[in-house]
CSV table of C-alpha atoms and ligand atoms in Angstrom, one decimal:
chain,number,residue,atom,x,y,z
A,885,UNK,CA,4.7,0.5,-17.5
A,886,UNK,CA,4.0,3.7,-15.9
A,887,UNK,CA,6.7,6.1,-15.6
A,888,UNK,CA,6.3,9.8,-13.9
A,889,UNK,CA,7.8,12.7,-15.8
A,890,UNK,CA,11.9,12.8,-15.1
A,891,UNK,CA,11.2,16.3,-13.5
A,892,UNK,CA,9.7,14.1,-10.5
A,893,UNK,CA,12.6,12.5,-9.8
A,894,UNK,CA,13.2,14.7,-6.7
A,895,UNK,CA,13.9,13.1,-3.1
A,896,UNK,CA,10.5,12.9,-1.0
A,897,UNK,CA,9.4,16.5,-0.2
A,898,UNK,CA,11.4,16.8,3.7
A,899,UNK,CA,8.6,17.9,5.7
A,900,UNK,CA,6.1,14.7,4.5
A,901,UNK,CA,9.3,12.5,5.7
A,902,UNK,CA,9.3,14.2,8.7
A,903,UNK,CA,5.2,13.8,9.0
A,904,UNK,CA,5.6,10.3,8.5
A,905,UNK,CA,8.2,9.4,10.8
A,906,UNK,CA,6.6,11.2,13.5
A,907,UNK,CA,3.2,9.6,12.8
A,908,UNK,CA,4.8,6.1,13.2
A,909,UNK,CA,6.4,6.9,16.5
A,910,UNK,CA,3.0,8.0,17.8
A,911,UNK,CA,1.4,5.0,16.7
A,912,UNK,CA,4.0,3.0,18.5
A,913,UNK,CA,2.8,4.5,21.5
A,914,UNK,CA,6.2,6.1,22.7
A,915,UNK,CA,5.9,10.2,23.4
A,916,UNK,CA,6.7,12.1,21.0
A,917,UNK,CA,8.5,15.3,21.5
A,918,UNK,CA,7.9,16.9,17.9
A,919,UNK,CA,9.9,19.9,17.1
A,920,UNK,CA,10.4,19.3,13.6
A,921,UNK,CA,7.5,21.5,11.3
A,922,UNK,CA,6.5,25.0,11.8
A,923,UNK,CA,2.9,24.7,13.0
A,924,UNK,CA,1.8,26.1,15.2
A,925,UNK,CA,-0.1,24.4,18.5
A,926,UNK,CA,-1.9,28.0,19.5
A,927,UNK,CA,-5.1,28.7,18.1
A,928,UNK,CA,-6.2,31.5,16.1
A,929,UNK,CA,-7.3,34.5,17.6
A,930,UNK,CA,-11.2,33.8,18.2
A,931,UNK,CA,-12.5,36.8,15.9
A,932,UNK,CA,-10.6,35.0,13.0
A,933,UNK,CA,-12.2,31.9,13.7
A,934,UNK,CA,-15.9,33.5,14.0
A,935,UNK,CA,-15.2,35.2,11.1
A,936,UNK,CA,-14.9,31.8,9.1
A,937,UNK,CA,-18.4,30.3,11.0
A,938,UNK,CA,-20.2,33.9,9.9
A,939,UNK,CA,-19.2,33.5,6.6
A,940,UNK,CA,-20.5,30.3,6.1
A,941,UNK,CA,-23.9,31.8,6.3
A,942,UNK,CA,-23.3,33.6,3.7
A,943,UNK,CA,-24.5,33.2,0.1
A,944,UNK,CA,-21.5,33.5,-1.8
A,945,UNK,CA,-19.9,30.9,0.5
A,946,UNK,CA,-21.7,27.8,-1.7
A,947,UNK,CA,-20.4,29.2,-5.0
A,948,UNK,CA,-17.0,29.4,-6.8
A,949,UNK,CA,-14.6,31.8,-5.3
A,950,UNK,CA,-12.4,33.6,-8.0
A,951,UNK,CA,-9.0,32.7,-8.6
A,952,UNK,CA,-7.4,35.9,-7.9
A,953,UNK,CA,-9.7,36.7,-4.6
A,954,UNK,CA,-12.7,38.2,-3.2
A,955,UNK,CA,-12.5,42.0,-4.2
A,956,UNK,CA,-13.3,42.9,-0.7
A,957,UNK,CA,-10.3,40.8,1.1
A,958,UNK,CA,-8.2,42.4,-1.5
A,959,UNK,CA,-9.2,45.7,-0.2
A,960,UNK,CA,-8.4,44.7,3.2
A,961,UNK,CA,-5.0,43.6,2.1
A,962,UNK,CA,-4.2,46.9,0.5
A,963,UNK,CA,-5.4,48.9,3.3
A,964,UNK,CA,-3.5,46.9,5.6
A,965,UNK,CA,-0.3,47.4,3.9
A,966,UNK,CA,-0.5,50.4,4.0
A,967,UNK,CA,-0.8,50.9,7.4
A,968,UNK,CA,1.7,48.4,8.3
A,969,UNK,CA,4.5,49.6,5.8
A,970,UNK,CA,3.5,52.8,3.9
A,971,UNK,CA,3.0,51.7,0.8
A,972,UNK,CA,-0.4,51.8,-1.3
A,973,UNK,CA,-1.5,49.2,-3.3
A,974,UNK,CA,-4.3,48.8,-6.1
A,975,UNK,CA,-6.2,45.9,-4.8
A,976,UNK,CA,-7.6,45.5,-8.4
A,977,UNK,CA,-4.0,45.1,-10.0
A,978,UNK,CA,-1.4,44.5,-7.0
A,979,UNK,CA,-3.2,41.9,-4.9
A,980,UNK,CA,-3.8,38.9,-5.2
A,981,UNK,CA,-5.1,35.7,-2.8
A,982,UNK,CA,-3.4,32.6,-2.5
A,983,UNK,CA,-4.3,28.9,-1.2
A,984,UNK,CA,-1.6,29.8,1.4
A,985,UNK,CA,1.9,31.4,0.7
A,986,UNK,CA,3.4,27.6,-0.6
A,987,UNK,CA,0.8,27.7,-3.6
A,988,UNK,CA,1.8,31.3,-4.4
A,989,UNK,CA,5.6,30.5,-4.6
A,990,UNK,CA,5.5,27.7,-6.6
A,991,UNK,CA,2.9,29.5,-9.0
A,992,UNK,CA,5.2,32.3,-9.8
A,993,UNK,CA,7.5,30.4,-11.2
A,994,UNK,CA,5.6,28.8,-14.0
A,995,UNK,CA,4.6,32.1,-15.0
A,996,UNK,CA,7.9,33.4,-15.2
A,997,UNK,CA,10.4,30.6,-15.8
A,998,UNK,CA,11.0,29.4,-19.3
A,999,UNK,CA,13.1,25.9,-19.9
A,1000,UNK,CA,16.5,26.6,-19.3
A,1001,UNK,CA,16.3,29.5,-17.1
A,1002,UNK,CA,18.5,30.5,-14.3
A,1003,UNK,CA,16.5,30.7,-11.2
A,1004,UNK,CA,18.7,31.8,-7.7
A,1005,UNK,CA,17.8,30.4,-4.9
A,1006,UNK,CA,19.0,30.7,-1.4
A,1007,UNK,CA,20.3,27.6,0.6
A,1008,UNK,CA,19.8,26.9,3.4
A,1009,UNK,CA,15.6,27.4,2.4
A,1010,UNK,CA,12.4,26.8,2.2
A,1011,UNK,CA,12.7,23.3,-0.1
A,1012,UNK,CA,9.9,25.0,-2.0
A,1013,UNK,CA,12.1,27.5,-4.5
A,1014,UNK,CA,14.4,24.8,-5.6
A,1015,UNK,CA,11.8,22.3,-6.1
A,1016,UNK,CA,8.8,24.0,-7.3
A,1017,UNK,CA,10.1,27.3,-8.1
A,1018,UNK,CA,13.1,25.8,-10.0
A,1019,UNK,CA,12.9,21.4,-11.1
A,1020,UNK,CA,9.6,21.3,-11.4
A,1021,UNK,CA,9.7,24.4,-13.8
A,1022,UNK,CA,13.5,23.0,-16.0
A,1023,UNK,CA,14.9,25.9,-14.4
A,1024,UNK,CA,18.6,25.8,-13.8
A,1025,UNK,CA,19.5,26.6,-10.5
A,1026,UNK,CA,22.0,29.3,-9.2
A,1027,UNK,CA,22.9,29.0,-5.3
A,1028,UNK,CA,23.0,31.7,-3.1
A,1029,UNK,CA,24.8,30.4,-0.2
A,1030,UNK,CA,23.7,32.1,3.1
A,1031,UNK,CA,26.5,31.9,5.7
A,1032,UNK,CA,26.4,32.7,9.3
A,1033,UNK,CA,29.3,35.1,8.9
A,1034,UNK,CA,27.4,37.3,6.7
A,1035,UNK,CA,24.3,37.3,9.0
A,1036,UNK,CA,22.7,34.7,6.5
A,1037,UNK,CA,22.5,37.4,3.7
A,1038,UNK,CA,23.4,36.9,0.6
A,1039,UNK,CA,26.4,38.2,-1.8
A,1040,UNK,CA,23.6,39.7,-4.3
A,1041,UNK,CA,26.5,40.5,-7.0
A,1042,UNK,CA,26.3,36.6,-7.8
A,1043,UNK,CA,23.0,37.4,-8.9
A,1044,UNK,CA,23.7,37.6,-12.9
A,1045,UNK,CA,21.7,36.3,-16.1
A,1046,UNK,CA,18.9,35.8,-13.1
A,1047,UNK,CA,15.2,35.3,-14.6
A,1048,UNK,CA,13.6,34.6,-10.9
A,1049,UNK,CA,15.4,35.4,-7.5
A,1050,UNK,CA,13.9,34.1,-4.2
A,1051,UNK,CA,14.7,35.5,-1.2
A,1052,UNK,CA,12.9,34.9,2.3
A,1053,UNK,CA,12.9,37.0,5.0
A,1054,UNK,CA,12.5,36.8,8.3
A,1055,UNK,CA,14.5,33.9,7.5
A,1056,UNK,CA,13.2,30.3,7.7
A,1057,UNK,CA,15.3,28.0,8.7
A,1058,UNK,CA,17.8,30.4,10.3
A,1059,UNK,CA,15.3,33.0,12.2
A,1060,UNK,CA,17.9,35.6,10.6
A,1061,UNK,CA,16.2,39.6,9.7
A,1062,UNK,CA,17.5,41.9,7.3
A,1063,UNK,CA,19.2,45.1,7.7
A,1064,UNK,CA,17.8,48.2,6.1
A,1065,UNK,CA,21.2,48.3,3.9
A,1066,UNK,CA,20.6,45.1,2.8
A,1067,UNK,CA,17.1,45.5,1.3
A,1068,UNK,CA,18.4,48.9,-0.3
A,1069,UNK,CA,21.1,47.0,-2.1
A,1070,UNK,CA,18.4,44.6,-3.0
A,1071,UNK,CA,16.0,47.5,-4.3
A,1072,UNK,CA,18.5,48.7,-6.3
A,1073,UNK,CA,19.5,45.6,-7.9
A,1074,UNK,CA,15.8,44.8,-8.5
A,1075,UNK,CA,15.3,48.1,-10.2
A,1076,UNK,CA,18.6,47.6,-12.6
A,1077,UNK,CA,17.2,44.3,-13.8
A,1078,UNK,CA,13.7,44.3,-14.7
A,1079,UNK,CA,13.8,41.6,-16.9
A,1080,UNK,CA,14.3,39.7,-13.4
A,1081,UNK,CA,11.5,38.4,-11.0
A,1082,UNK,CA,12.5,39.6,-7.2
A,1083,UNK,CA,10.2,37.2,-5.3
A,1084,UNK,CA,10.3,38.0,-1.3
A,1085,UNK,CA,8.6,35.8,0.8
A,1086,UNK,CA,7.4,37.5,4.0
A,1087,UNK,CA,5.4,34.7,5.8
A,1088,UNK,CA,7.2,35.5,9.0
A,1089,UNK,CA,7.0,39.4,8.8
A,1090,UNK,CA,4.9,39.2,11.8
A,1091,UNK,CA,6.9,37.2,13.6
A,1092,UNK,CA,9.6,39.6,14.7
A,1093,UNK,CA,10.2,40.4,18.9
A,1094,UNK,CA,12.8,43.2,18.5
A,1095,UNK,CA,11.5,45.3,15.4
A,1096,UNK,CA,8.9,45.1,12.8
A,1097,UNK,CA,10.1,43.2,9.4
A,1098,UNK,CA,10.2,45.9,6.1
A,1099,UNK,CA,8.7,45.1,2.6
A,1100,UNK,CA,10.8,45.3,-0.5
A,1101,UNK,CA,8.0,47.3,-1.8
A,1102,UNK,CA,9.5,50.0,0.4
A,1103,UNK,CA,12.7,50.1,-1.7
A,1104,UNK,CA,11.2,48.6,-5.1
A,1105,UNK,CA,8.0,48.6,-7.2
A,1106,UNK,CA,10.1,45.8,-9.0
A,1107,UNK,CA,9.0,42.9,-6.9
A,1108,UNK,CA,6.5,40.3,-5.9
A,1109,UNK,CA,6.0,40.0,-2.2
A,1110,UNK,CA,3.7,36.6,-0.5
A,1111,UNK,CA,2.4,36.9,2.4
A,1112,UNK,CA,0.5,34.6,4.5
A,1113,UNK,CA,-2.0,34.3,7.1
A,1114,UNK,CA,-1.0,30.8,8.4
A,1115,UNK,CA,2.2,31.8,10.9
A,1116,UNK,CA,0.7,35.9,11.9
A,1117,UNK,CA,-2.7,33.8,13.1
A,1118,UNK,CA,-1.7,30.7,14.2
A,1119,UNK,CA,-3.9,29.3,11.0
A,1120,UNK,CA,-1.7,26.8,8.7
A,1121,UNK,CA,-4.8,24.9,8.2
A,1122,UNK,CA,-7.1,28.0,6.5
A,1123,UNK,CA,-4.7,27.8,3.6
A,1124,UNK,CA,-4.8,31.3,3.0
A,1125,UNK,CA,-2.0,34.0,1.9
A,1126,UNK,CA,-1.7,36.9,-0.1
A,1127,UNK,CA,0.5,38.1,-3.6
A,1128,UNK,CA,1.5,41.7,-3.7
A,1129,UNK,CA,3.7,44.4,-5.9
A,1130,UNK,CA,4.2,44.8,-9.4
A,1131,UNK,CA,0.8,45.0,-11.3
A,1132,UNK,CA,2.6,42.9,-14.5
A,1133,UNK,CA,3.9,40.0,-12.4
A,1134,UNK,CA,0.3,40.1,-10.1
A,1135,UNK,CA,-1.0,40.0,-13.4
A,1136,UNK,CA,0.8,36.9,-14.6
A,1137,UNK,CA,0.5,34.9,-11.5
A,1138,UNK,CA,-3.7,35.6,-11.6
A,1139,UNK,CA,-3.4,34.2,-14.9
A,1140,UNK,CA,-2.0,31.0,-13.9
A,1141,UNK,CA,-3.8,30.9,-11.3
A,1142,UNK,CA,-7.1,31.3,-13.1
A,1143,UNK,CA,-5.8,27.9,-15.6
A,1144,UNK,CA,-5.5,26.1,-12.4
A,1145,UNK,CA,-7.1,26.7,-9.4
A,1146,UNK,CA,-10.4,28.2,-8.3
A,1147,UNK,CA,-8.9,30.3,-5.5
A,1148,UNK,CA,-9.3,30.0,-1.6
A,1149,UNK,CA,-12.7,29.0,-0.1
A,1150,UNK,CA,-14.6,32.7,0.9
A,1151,UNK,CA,-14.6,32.2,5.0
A,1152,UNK,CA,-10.8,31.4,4.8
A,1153,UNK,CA,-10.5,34.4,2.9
A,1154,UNK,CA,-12.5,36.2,5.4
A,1155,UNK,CA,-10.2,35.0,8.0
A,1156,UNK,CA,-7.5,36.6,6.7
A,1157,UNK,CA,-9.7,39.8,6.2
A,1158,UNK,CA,-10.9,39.9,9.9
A,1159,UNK,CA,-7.0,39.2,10.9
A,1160,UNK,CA,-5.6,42.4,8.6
A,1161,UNK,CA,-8.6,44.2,10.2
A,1162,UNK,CA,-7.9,43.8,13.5
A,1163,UNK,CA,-4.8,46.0,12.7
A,1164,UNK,CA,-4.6,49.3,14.1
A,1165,UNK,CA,-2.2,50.8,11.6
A,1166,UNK,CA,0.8,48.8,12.1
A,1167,UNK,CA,-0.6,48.0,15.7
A,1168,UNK,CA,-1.1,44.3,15.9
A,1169,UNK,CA,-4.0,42.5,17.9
A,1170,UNK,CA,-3.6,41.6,21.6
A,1171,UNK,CA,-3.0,38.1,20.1
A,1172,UNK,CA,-0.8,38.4,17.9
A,1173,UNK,CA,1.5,40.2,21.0
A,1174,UNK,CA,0.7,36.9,23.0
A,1175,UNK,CA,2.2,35.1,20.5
A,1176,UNK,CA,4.9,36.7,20.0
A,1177,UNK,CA,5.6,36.5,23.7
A,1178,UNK,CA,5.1,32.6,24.4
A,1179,UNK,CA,7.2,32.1,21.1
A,1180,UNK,CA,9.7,34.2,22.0
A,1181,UNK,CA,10.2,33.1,25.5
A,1182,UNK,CA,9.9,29.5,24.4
A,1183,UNK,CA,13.1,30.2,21.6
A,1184,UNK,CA,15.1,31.3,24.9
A,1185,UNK,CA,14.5,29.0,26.7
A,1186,UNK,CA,15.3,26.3,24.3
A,1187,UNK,CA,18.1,28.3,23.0
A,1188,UNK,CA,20.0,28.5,26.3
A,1189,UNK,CA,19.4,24.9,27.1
A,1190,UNK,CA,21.4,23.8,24.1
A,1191,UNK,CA,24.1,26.9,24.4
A,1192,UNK,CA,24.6,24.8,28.0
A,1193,UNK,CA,26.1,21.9,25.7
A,1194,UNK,CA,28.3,23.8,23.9
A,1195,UNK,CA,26.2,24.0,20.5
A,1196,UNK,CA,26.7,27.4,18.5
A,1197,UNK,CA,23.2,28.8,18.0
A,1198,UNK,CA,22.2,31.4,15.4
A,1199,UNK,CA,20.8,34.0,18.3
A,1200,UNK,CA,17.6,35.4,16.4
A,1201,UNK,CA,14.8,37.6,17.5
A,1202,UNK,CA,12.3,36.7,14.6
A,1203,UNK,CA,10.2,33.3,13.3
A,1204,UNK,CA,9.8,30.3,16.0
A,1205,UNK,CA,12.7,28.6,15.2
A,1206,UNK,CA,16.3,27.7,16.3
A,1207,UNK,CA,19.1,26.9,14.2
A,1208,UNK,CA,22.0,25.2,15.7
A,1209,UNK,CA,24.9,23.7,14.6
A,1210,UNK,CA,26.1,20.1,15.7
A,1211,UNK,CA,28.8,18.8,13.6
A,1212,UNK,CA,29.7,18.0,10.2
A,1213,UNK,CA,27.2,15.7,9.5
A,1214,UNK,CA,24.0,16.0,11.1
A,1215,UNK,CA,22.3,13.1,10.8
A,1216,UNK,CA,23.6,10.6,13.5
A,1217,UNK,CA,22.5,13.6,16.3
A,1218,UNK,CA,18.8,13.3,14.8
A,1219,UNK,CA,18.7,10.1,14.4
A,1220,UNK,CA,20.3,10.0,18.1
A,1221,UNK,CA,17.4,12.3,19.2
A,1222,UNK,CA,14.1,10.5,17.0
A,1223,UNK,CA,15.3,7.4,19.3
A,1224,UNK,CA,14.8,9.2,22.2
A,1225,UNK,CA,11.8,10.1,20.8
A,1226,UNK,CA,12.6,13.7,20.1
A,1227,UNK,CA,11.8,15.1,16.5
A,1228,UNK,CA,14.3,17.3,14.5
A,1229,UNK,CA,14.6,18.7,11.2
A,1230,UNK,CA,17.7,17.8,9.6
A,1231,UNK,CA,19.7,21.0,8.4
A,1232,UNK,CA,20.6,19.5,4.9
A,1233,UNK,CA,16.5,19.3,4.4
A,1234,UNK,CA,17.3,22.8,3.3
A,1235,UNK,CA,19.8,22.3,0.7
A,1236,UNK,CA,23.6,21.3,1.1
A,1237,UNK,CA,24.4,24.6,3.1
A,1238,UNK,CA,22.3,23.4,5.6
A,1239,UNK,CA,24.3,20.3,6.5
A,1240,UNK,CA,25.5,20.0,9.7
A,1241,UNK,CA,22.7,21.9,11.3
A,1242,UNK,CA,19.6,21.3,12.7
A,1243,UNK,CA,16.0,23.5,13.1
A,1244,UNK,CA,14.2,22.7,16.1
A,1245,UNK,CA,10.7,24.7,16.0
A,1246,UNK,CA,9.2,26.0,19.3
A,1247,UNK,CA,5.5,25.4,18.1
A,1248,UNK,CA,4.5,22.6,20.3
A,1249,UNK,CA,3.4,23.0,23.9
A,1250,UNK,CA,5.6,24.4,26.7
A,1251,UNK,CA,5.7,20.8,28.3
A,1252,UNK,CA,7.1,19.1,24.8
A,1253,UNK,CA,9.6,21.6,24.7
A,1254,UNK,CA,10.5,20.8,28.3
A,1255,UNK,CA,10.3,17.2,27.9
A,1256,UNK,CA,12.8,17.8,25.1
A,1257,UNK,CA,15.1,19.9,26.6
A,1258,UNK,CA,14.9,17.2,29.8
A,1259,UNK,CA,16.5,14.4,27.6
A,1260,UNK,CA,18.4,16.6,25.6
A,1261,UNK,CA,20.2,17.2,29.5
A,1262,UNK,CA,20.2,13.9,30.1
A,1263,UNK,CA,21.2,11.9,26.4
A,1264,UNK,CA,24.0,14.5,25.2
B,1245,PLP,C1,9.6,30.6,4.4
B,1245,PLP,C2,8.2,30.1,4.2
B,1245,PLP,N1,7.5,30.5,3.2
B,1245,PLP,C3,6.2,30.1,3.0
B,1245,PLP,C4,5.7,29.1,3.8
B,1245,PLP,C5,4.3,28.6,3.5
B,1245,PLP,O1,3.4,29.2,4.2
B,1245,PLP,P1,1.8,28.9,3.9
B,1245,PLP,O2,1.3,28.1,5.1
B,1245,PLP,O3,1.2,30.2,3.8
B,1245,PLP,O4,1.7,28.1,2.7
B,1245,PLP,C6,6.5,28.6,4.9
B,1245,PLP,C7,5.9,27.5,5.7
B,1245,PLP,O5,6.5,27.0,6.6
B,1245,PLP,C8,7.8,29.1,5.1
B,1245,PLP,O6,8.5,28.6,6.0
């Protein structure tokens, strides 16, 4: 009888429950007021999405992209990261593209992680350290508990023994930013350790209403930094993000890559090109300010509505997302809500820290997150 390996015994991947659910209260015909996964109802910024339809006309589109990425959307990537943070990069040996940030994360660790490992990861998170970045490597897992006290930062002297450390910021699920202190520490501790992986996922860094997000590479060469072009152009569905930092770890991930995959398609990668482009320095596109202000404005608006009913609400000025608190447990309120046809993301979906909370994501239209916060008035 067929048996899958023991390191797939993990629960369903969360968001695929969530998909499903959602996709069976459609078909029932009742509305649907989906604020459960981060994607995002705008569309890209039209120069992104002509740059995928010109690069279909070209030649090199038909053939094999490489696994590490096109040489001159590396060059773009270095050149925009240095405008946006100040820090030069060799696009030959500190860049390399991903099939979207997700891929990226979950490469890294098979090229770092040995059986038996310790890998930190924060919780609540992004499912995707603990699963792929930890299980599905035989990592052993050290939690970083992120607490609201602390601004959802972790206590970095637990980090001991560590062979791979994730850390995410802007913060997904919480919306929370760093502090310049914080990423100093986090430099330093980076520097003191090389034997460690730092891995800092930055898919949000454009995604911040108060202040620009900073790169670790600011504060460390010691690092591995993923970026993404899905949540800074509205384009989850181009599947394209980019590696950057320390030459040896770029190195290591392109050879993984290269056993695996055959990279990202060339007019996704020229997406991402045309999007870093449009930068002027660390000035963003006209679009990317319009997004910021609809997503911002929607987070308020859905914020206040559930401060009305007494929830506490992690106040955040970065991501598209809004972390609440409802109780102990939070699964009778979501389960509460999906019958009123409003779609949550259970808290615990990003580890046990996360219990008790819920994410709501303000990437639907304006009129879903009205309808939502209409029966959120009228149920609770
Ligand atoms: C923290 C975080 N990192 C990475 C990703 C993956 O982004 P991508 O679409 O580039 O794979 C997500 C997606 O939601 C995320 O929340």
């Amino acid at each position: 009888m067929f048996k899958p390996a023991e390191r797939l015994n993990l629960p369903g991947y969360p968001f695929a429950e969530l998909e499903r659910q959602a996709t069976a209260i459609k078909a029932s015909g009742q509305p649907l007021y989906d604020l459960s996964i981060g994607d995002p109802d705008l569309p890209p910024p039209k120069f992104v999405v002509d740059a995928v339809h010109n690069a279909l006309d070209d030649p090199r589109s038909h053939l094999y992209p490489s696994s590490r990425g096109d040489y001159e959307v590396r060059c773009s990537v270095a050149q925009w990261f240095e405008g946006r943070f100040g820090v030069k990069l060799d696009p030959d040996k500190q860049v390399c593209i991903i099939i979207g940030a997700k891929e990226g994360l979950g490469q890294i660790a098979r090229a770092v992680v040995n059986p038996g490992d310790i890998v930190a990861v924060p919780e609540p998170a992004y499912p995707v350290y603990s699963r792929a970045g930890c299980k599905l490597v035989d990592g052993i897992q050290l939690v970083l508990q992120l607490d609201p006290e602390n601004g959802f930062l972790p206590d970095l002297s637990k980090v001991k023994n560590v062979k791979l450390l994730y850390l995410n910021y802007p913060n997904n699920p919480t919306g929370a930013e760093v502090t310049d202190d914080f990423l100093m520490e986090l430099g330093k501790l980076a520097n003191a350790n090389p034997e460690m992986t730092l891995v800092y996922d930055m898919a949000y860094s454009e995604m911040c209403y108060n202040r620009p997000a900073r790169s670790i590479l600011e504060f460390t060469p010691n690092a591995i930094e993923f970026h993404s072009l899905s949540k800074m152009a509205c384009a989850t569905g181009y599947r394209v993000g980019f590696a950057v930092g320390d030459p040896d770890r770029i190195a290591a991930l392109i050879r993984i890559k290269e056993e695996i995959d055959s990279g990202v398609p060339l007019p996704f990668q020229k997406a991402l090109s045309a999007m870093l482009d449009s930068f002027k320095g660390n000035k963003p596109p006209t679009e990317l300010l319009e997004y910021r202000r609809i997503f911002s404005n929607r987070k308020r608006m859905l914020s206040k509505a559930l401060e009305e009913h007494g929830f506490y609400i992690f106040r955040s000025q970065a991501t598209f997302y809004v972390w609440f608190k409802v109780g102990d447990d939070e699964l009778p309120f979501i389960s509460n809500m999906l019958k009123q046809g409003v779609l949550l993301t259970p808290g615990s979906g990003f580890g046990n820290a996360g219990k008790g909370w819920v994410r709501a994501s303000v990437t639907s239209p304006d009129e879903v997150i009205q309808g939502a916060i209409e029966i959120i008035r009228e149920v609770l």
